[in-house]
Coordinates of C-alpha atoms in Angstrom, one line a residue:
Chain A
K1 CA -22.6 -13.9 -29.7
Q2 CA -22.0 -14.0 -26.4
E3 CA -23.2 -17.8 -24.9
V4 CA -22.6 -18.9 -20.9
T5 CA -22.8 -22.5 -19.8
Q6 CA -22.6 -23.9 -16.6
I7 CA -22.5 -27.2 -15.9
P8 CA -23.5 -29.3 -13.4
A9 CA -27.3 -28.0 -13.9
A10 CA -27.8 -29.8 -10.3
L11 CA -25.4 -31.2 -7.7
S12 CA -26.0 -32.4 -4.1
V13 CA -23.7 -33.2 -1.6
P14 CA -22.4 -34.3 1.8
E15 CA -21.9 -31.6 4.1
G16 CA -18.1 -31.1 4.9
E17 CA -16.9 -31.3 1.4
N18 CA -15.0 -29.2 -0.8
L19 CA -16.5 -28.4 -4.4
V20 CA -15.7 -26.9 -7.8
L21 CA -18.8 -25.4 -10.2
N22 CA -18.3 -24.9 -13.5
C23 CA -18.6 -21.9 -15.8
S24 CA -18.0 -21.7 -19.9
F25 CA -18.1 -18.7 -22.4
T26 CA -18.0 -18.9 -25.9
D27 CA -16.0 -15.4 -26.2
S28 CA -13.1 -15.0 -24.8
A29 CA -13.3 -10.6 -25.4
I30 CA -15.0 -10.3 -21.1
Y31 CA -14.1 -7.2 -19.3
N32 CA -15.0 -8.8 -15.9
L33 CA -16.9 -12.2 -14.8
Q34 CA -19.0 -12.4 -11.6
W35 CA -20.6 -14.9 -9.9
F36 CA -23.8 -15.1 -7.6
R37 CA -25.7 -16.7 -5.1
Q38 CA -29.4 -16.5 -5.4
D39 CA -31.7 -18.4 -3.3
P40 CA -35.1 -19.3 -4.1
G41 CA -37.2 -16.7 -5.1
K42 CA -35.0 -13.6 -4.1
G43 CA -32.8 -11.5 -5.9
L44 CA -29.3 -12.4 -6.8
T45 CA -26.0 -11.9 -4.1
S46 CA -23.0 -11.1 -5.5
L47 CA -20.0 -13.4 -4.0
L48 CA -16.6 -12.3 -5.9
L49 CA -15.9 -10.4 -9.2
I50 CA -12.7 -11.5 -11.3
Q51 CA -11.6 -8.7 -13.8
S52 CA -10.6 -10.2 -17.1
S53 CA -7.2 -9.2 -16.2
Q54 CA -7.3 -10.9 -13.0
R55 CA -7.1 -15.0 -12.5
E56 CA -8.2 -15.1 -9.1
Q57 CA -10.4 -13.8 -6.5
T58 CA -11.1 -15.4 -2.7
S59 CA -13.3 -13.9 0.0
G60 CA -13.9 -16.9 2.7
R61 CA -14.3 -20.5 1.9
L62 CA -14.6 -19.4 -2.0
N63 CA -12.5 -19.0 -4.8
A64 CA -12.9 -18.0 -8.1
S65 CA -10.1 -18.8 -10.6
L66 CA -11.0 -17.1 -14.1
D67 CA -8.8 -18.8 -17.4
K68 CA -9.9 -16.5 -20.3
S69 CA -8.1 -17.8 -22.7
S70 CA -9.8 -21.3 -22.6
G71 CA -13.3 -19.5 -21.7
R72 CA -13.7 -21.0 -18.3
S73 CA -13.9 -20.2 -14.9
T74 CA -14.7 -22.0 -12.2
L75 CA -16.2 -21.2 -7.9
Y76 CA -14.5 -22.9 -5.7
I77 CA -16.2 -23.6 -2.3
A78 CA -14.8 -25.1 0.3
A79 CA -16.0 -27.5 3.3
S80 CA -19.4 -26.8 2.0
Q81 CA -22.1 -25.9 4.6
P82 CA -26.0 -26.6 4.3
G83 CA -26.2 -22.5 4.3
D84 CA -24.4 -22.9 0.8
S85 CA -27.5 -24.5 -0.2
A86 CA -28.5 -21.9 -3.6
T87 CA -28.3 -21.8 -7.2
Y88 CA -25.0 -20.4 -8.2
L89 CA -25.1 -18.1 -11.2
C90 CA -22.1 -16.9 -13.5
A91 CA -22.1 -13.8 -15.0
V92 CA -19.7 -12.0 -18.1
N93 CA -19.8 -8.2 -18.6
T94 CA -18.9 -7.4 -22.3
H95 CA -19.0 -3.9 -22.3
N96 CA -15.9 -2.0 -20.7
Q97 CA -19.1 0.1 -19.4
G98 CA -22.6 -0.5 -18.4
G99 CA -24.1 -3.8 -16.7
K100 CA -25.0 -5.7 -19.7
L101 CA -24.4 -9.2 -18.2
I102 CA -25.0 -12.4 -19.9
F103 CA -25.7 -15.0 -17.6
G104 CA -25.3 -19.0 -17.5
Q105 CA -28.1 -21.0 -16.4
G106 CA -26.6 -21.5 -13.1
T107 CA -26.0 -24.5 -10.6
E108 CA -28.6 -25.6 -8.3
L109 CA -26.4 -26.9 -5.3
S110 CA -27.9 -28.9 -2.4
V111 CA -25.6 -29.5 1.0
K112 CA -27.0 -32.3 2.7
P113 CA -26.4 -31.9 7.0
Chain B
K1 CA -25.1 1.7 3.2
A2 CA -29.2 0.7 2.2
G3 CA -29.0 -1.9 -1.0
V4 CA -30.9 -2.0 -4.0
T5 CA -34.3 -1.3 -3.3
Q6 CA -37.5 -2.7 -5.4
T7 CA -41.8 -1.6 -5.2
P8 CA -43.4 -3.0 -5.5
R9 CA -42.2 -6.8 -4.4
Y10 CA -45.6 -8.5 -6.3
L11 CA -48.0 -7.5 -8.4
I12 CA -50.3 -9.4 -10.5
K13 CA -52.6 -8.5 -13.6
T14 CA -54.5 -9.5 -16.6
R15 CA -53.7 -9.0 -20.0
G16 CA -53.5 -6.1 -21.8
Q17 CA -52.9 -4.5 -18.7
Q18 CA -49.6 -1.9 -18.4
V19 CA -47.7 -2.2 -15.2
T20 CA -44.7 -0.1 -13.8
L21 CA -42.2 -0.8 -11.4
S22 CA -39.3 0.8 -9.7
C23 CA -36.0 0.5 -8.6
S24 CA -34.1 2.6 -6.3
P25 CA -30.4 1.8 -6.5
I26 CA -27.7 2.5 -4.1
S27 CA -26.6 5.9 -3.0
G28 CA -23.8 6.8 -5.4
H29 CA -24.7 4.5 -8.0
R30 CA -25.9 5.8 -11.0
S31 CA -26.2 2.6 -13.9
V32 CA -29.2 1.1 -13.2
S33 CA -29.9 -1.9 -15.8
W34 CA -33.0 -4.2 -15.7
Y35 CA -33.3 -8.2 -16.0
Q36 CA -36.1 -10.6 -17.0
Q37 CA -35.7 -14.2 -15.3
T38 CA -38.2 -17.2 -16.3
P39 CA -37.6 -20.4 -15.4
G40 CA -37.1 -21.6 -19.4
Q41 CA -35.5 -18.1 -20.8
G42 CA -33.6 -17.4 -17.2
L43 CA -32.3 -14.6 -16.9
Q44 CA -32.1 -11.8 -19.5
F45 CA -30.5 -8.4 -20.3
L46 CA -33.9 -5.7 -20.9
F47 CA -31.9 -2.3 -20.9
E48 CA -29.5 -0.1 -18.8
Y49 CA -29.4 3.5 -18.1
F50 CA -26.8 5.5 -17.2
S51 CA -27.1 9.5 -16.4
E52 CA -30.7 9.4 -17.4
T53 CA -29.9 7.7 -21.1
Q54 CA -30.6 4.3 -21.8
R55 CA -26.8 3.3 -22.5
N56 CA -27.8 -0.8 -23.6
K57 CA -30.8 -2.9 -24.7
G58 CA -31.6 -5.9 -24.8
N59 CA -33.7 -7.7 -27.4
F60 CA -37.4 -7.0 -26.6
P61 CA -40.1 -5.8 -27.9
G62 CA -41.1 -2.5 -27.8
R63 CA -43.5 -3.2 -25.4
F64 CA -41.1 -3.0 -22.5
S65 CA -39.9 0.3 -21.8
G66 CA -37.6 2.2 -19.3
R67 CA -36.7 5.5 -17.7
Q68 CA -33.9 6.7 -15.8
F69 CA -34.7 9.9 -13.4
S70 CA -31.8 12.8 -12.2
N71 CA -31.8 11.0 -8.8
S72 CA -31.3 7.8 -10.4
R73 CA -34.1 6.0 -10.0
S74 CA -35.1 3.8 -12.6
E75 CA -38.7 2.2 -13.9
M76 CA -39.9 0.3 -16.2
N77 CA -43.0 -0.2 -17.9
V78 CA -44.7 -3.0 -19.3
S79 CA -47.4 -2.3 -22.4
T80 CA -50.4 -4.4 -22.8
L81 CA -49.0 -7.6 -20.9
E82 CA -49.2 -11.0 -22.4
L83 CA -48.8 -14.2 -20.0
G84 CA -45.2 -15.0 -20.8
D85 CA -44.3 -11.2 -19.3
S86 CA -45.3 -13.2 -16.2
A87 CA -41.7 -13.2 -14.4
L88 CA -39.4 -11.8 -11.6
Y89 CA -37.8 -8.7 -12.3
L90 CA -34.6 -7.6 -11.3
C91 CA -32.8 -4.4 -11.1
A92 CA -28.8 -4.0 -10.5
S93 CA -26.7 -0.4 -9.7
S94 CA -23.5 -0.1 -10.0
F95 CA -20.9 2.7 -9.9
E96 CA -18.8 3.0 -12.9
R97 CA -15.1 1.9 -12.6
G98 CA -13.8 0.8 -15.4
A99 CA -14.0 -3.3 -15.2
Y100 CA -14.5 -2.8 -11.9
N101 CA -18.0 -3.2 -12.3
E102 CA -19.6 -5.0 -9.9
Q103 CA -23.4 -5.2 -10.1
F104 CA -25.3 -5.5 -7.4
F105 CA -29.3 -6.6 -7.4
G106 CA -32.5 -5.5 -5.5
P107 CA -35.0 -8.6 -4.4
G108 CA -37.1 -8.3 -7.5
T109 CA -40.5 -7.9 -8.6
R110 CA -42.7 -10.7 -8.9
L111 CA -45.0 -10.1 -11.3
T112 CA -47.9 -12.7 -12.4
V113 CA -49.8 -11.8 -15.8
L114 CA -53.3 -13.9 -15.8

């Protein structure tokens, strides 16, 4: 059974710091991994999707990496800003068709001005 | 392009009642998935529909059901509501592209069961 774990559960950093969020999964048979951001009481915003054949994806100040063999992914946020404060979720898709995502519990990020 | 929309945004029901939630996917997306989010269990997959057929199903009781229409809009229904059904219900849509199958989520429906 696929399980997804995110460490740490919460993180507080000063503005401008670079930071790394971690995601691990137990079964390496995934088709893709997606990182999301969720603001309190809101839906999920897709940040990055990494296909199983890829090692990393970049979008602006965000860089996500994937090491399928070790069951790990990281989300790197450069030069953090207070507006980055949110909960970050990673999810793996183990189906080659369809949207059955298995989510981690998330990392709650707070960036202090 | 308009994003995923969900209606209603908020609902208050009492135990034993039933509820229907609606989701309109991004234009051109044929896959719609539903998730339940609670503080204790996090995000859990309910089911997924593609071309009006249920393609995947999570581990929820039969009180949770859904359907998809020919225009890809989807509804989910919860019968005989229980207090534990209070949650944020999220739907997601995607345009099938093999391993590049990015899911886009709506704002959710907040259901409170009293």
